[in-house]
Short mmCIF file of C-alpha atoms in Angstrom, two decimals:
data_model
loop_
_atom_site.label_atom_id
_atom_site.label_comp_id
_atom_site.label_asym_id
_atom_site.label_seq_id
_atom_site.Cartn_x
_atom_site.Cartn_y
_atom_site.Cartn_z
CA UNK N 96 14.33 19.11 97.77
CA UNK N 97 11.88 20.28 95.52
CA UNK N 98 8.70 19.27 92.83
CA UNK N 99 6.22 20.75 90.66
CA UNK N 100 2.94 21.37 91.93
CA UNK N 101 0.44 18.41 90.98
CA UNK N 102 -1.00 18.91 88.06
CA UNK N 103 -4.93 18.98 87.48
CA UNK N 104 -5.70 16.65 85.33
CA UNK N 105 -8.98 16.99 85.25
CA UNK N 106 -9.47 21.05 84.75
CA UNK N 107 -7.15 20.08 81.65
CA UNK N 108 -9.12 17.37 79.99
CA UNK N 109 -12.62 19.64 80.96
CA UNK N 110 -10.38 22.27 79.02
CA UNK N 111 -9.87 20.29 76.17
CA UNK N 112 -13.83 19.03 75.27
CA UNK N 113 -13.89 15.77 76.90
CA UNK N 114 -16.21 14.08 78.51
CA UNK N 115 -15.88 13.67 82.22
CA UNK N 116 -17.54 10.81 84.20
CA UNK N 117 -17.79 10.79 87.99
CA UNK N 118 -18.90 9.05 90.92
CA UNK N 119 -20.31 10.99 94.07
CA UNK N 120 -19.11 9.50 97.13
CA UNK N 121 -21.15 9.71 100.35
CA UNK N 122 -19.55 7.12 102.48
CA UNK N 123 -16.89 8.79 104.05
CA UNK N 124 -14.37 5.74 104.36
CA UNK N 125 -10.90 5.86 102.98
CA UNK N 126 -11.69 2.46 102.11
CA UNK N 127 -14.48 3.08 100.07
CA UNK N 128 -12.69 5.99 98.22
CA UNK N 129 -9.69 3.70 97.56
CA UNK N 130 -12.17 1.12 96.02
CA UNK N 131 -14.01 3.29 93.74
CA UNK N 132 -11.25 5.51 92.74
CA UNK N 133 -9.31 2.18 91.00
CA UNK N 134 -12.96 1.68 88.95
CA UNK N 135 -11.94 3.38 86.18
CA UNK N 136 -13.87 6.57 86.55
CA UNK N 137 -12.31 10.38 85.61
CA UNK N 138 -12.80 11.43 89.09
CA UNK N 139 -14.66 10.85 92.30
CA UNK N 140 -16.59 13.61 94.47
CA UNK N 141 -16.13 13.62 97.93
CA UNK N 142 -19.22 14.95 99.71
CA UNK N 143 -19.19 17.04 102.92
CA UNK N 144 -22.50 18.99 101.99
CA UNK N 145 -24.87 15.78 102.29
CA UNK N 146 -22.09 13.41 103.88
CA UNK N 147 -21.07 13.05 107.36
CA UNK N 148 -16.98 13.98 105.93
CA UNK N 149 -14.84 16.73 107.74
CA UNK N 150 -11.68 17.84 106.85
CA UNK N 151 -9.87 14.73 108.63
CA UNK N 152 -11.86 12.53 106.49
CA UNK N 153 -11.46 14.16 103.76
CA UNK N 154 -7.65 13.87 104.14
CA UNK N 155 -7.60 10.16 104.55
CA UNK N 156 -9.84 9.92 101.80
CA UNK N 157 -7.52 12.13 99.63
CA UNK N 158 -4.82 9.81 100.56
CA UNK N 159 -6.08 6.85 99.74
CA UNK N 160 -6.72 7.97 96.48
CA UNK N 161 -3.13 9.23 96.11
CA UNK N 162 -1.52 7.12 92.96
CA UNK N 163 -5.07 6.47 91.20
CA UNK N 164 -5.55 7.48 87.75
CA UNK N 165 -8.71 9.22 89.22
CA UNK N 166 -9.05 13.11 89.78
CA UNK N 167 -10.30 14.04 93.46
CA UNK N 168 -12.99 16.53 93.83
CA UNK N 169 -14.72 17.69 96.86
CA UNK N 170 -17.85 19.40 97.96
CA UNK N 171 -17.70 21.82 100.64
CA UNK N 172 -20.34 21.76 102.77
CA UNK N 173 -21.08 25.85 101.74
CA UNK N 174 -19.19 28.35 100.09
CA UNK N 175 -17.82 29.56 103.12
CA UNK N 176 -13.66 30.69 102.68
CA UNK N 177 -12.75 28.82 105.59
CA UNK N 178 -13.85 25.57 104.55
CA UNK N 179 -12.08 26.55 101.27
CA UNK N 180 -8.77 27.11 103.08
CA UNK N 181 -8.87 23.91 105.19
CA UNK N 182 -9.62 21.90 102.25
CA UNK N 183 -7.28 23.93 99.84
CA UNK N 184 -4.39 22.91 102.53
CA UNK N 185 -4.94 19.73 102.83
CA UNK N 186 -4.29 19.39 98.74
CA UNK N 187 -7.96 19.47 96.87
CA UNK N 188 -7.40 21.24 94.08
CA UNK N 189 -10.90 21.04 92.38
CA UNK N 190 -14.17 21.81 94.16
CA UNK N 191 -18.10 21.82 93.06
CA UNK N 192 -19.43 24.60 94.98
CA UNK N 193 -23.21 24.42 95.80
CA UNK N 194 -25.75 26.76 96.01
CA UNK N 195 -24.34 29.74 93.90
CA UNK N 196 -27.15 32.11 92.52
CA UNK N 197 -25.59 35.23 91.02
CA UNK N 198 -22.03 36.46 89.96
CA UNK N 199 -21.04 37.65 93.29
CA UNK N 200 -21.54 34.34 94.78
CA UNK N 201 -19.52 33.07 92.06
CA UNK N 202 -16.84 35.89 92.38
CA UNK N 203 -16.32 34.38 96.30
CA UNK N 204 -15.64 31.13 95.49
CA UNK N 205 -13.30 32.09 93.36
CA UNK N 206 -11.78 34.18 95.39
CA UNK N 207 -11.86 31.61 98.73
CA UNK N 208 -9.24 29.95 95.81
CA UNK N 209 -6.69 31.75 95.48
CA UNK N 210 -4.10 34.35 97.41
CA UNK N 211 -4.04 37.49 97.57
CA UNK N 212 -4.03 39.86 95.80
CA UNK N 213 -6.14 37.84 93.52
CA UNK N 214 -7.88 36.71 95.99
CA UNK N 215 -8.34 35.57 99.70
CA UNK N 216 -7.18 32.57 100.86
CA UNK N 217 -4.97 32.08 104.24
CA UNK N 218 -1.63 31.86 103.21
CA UNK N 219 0.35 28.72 104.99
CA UNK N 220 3.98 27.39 104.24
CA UNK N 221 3.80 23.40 105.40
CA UNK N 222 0.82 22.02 104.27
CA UNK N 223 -0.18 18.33 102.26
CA UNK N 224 -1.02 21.35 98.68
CA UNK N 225 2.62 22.10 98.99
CA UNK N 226 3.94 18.57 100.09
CA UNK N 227 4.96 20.36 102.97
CA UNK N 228 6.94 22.98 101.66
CA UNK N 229 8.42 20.96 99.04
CA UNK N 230 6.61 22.13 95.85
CA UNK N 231 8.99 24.90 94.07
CA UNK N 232 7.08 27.77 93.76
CA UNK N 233 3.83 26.71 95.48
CA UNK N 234 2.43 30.28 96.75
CA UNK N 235 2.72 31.55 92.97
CA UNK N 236 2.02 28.61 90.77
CA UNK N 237 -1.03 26.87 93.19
CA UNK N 238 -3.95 28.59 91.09
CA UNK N 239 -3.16 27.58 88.12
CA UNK N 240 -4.08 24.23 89.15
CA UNK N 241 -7.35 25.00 90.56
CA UNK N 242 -10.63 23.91 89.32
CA UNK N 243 -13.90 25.97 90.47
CA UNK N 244 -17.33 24.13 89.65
CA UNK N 245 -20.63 25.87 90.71
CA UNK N 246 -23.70 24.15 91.44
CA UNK N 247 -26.87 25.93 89.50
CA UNK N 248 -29.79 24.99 91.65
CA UNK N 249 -32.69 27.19 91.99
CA UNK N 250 -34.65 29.50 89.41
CA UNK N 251 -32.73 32.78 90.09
CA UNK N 252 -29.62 31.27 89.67
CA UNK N 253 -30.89 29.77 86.22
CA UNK N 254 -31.82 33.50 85.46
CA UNK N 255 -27.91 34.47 86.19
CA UNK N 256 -26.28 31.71 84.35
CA UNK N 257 -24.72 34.34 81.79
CA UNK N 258 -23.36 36.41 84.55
CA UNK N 259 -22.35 33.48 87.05
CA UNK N 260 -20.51 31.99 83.59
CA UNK N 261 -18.26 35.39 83.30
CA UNK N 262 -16.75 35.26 86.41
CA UNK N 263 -13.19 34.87 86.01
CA UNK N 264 -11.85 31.80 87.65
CA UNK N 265 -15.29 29.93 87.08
CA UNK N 266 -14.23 26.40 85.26
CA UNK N 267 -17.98 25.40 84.54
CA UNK N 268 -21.15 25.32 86.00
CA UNK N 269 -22.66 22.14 87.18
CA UNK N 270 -26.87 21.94 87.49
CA UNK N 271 -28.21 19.91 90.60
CA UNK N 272 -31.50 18.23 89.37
CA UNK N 273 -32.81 17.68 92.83
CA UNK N 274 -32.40 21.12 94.23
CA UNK N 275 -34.01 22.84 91.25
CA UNK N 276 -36.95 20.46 90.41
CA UNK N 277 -37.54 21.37 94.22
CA UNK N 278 -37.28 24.61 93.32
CA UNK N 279 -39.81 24.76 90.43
CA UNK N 280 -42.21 23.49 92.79
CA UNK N 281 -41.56 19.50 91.47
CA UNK N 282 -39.88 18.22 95.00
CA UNK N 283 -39.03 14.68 94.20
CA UNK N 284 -39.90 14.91 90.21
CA UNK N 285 -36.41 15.73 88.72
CA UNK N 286 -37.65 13.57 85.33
CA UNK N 287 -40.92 16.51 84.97
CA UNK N 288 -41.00 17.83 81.59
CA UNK N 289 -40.65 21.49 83.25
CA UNK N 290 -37.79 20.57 84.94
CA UNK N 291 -35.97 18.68 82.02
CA UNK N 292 -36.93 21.61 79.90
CA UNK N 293 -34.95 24.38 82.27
CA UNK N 294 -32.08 22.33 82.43
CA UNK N 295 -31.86 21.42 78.61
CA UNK N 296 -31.85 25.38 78.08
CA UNK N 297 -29.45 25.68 80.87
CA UNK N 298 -27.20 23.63 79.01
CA UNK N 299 -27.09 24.97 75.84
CA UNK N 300 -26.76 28.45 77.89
CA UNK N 301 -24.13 27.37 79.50
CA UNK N 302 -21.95 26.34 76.17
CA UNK N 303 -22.46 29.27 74.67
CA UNK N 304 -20.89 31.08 77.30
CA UNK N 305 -17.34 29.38 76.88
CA UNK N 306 -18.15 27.23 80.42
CA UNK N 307 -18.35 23.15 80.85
CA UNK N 308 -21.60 21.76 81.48
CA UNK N 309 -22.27 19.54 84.36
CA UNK N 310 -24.71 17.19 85.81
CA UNK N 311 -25.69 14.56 88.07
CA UNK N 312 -27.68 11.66 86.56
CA UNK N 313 -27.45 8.60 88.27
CA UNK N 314 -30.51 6.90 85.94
CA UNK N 315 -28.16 5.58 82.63
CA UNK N 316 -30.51 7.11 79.93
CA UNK N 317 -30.72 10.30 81.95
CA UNK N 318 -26.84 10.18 81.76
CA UNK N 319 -26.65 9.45 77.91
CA UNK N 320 -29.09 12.03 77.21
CA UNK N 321 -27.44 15.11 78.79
CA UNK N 322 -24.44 13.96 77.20
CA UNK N 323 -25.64 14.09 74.08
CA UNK N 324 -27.27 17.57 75.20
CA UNK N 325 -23.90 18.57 75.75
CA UNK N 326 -22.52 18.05 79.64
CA UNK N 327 -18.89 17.37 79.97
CA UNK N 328 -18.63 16.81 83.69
CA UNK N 329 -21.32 14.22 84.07
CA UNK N 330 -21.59 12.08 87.91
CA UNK N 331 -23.21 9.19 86.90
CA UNK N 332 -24.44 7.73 90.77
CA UNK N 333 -23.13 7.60 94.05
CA UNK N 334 -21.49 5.06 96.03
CA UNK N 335 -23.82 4.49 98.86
CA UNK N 336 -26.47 4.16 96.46
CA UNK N 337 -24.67 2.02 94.34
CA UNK N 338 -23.99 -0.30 97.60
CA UNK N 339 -27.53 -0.07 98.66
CA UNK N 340 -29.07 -1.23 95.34
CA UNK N 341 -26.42 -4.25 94.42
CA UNK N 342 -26.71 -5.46 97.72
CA UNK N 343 -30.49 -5.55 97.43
CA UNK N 344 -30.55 -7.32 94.33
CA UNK N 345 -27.63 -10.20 95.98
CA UNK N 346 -30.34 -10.52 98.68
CA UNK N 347 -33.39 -11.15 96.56
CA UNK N 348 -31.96 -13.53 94.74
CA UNK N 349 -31.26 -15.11 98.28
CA UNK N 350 -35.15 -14.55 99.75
CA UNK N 351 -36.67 -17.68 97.90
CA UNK N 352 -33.89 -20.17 98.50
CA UNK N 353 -35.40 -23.54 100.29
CA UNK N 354 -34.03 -26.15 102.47
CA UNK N 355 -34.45 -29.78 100.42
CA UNK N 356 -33.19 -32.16 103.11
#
């Protein structure tokens, strides 16, 4: 028996100028990730950097996403090849890498991606990525379907955007508002007009090297406004958070209720 390799739908619409909108996903739960992935969104991150997921969770997550119209993307906890392998095996096909500063950073994600001699990633035979040996093909045709998104989060890596963007096999470049507003020396203050300012040139830096644009704004006007600025790959809030605050809201409206009789 054999198939085609799935096909990444998202590095193909990213490819093509559209708009992107995500959901980060923190809760680790195949449940959740089956909920959220039939909401209607592009695609779903699934966090092991600030989310207690390993690879087994991952994999049930992955799973119960299997069939959605949604694209899966994870978050290794570093970029460290062996997490890239495990993950790679178990079928993730698009990653947003964090913490990359300069080109060579860049250059070993990449790499983590894809076999030699391209690259450097453990070759194995019977794995969920090939449907367990079923996909025709799989060892040649897997990197064509891989999707490499590095997180921009500090001031030196804003000052190697250019060269980070050249590195072949680098899909876009995706700023993390938190980690650089702490950064600048604005812990907390993502919305300072410092802060808003670097990332509005980042942007525009960004385009003009041939590379998508990405953000996390889980505020809607912050969201509008760097798509209007020009990010394609856009995560709009996260799932715990998204629990936390509509559960909040059901409760107050609870709080004031009195007994009549």
């Amino acid at each position: 028996m054999s198939i085609d390799p799935p096909k990444n739908h998202l590095k193909r619409a990213l490819g093509g100028g559209g708009v992107q909108i995500g959901l980060w996903s923190c809760l680790a739960s195949p449940i959740a990730a089956e909920v959220v992935a039939g909401s209607g969104f592009d695609w779903i991150l699934l966090d092991t950097e600030h989310a207690p997921n390993d690879v087994a969770d991952v994999h049930r997550q992955l799973q119960a996403m299997q069939g959605s119209a949604t694209s899966a993307v994870v978050r290794p906890a570093w970029n460290d090849p062996v997490l890239f392998k495990r993950l790679l095996d178990i079928g993730v096909q698009s990653f947003v890498v964090p913490f990359v500063q300069n080109a060579a950073e860049a250059s070993r994600a990449v790499a983590a991606t894809r076999y030699p001699p391209r690259g450097i990633r453990g070759v194995a035979t019977t794995t969920r990525a090939s449907r367990y040996g079923r996909v025709k093909d799989y060892l040649a045709r897997a990197s064509d379907e891989i999707c490499v998104i590095v997180q921009i989060e500090t001031r030196v890596a804003l000052r190697n955007i250019e060269a980070i963007a050249a590195v072949d096999g680098v899909d876009g470049l995706f700023i993390g508002p938190s980690d650089l507003a702490a950064d600048m020396g604005h812990l907390g203050d993502n919305g300072h007009p410092e802060v808003r300012s670097a990332i509005e040139d980042a942007v525009g830096r960004i385009r003009m090297a041939g590379r998508v644009a990405g953000i996390l704004a889980p505020v809607e006007a912050d969201a509008r406004h760097w798509i209007d600025v020009g990010c394609r790959f856009v995560g709009v809030g996260n799932d715990a958070g998204v629990l936390a605050r509509q559960t909040e809201a059901l409760a107050a409206k609870f709080k004031c209720v009195q007994v009549t009789s």
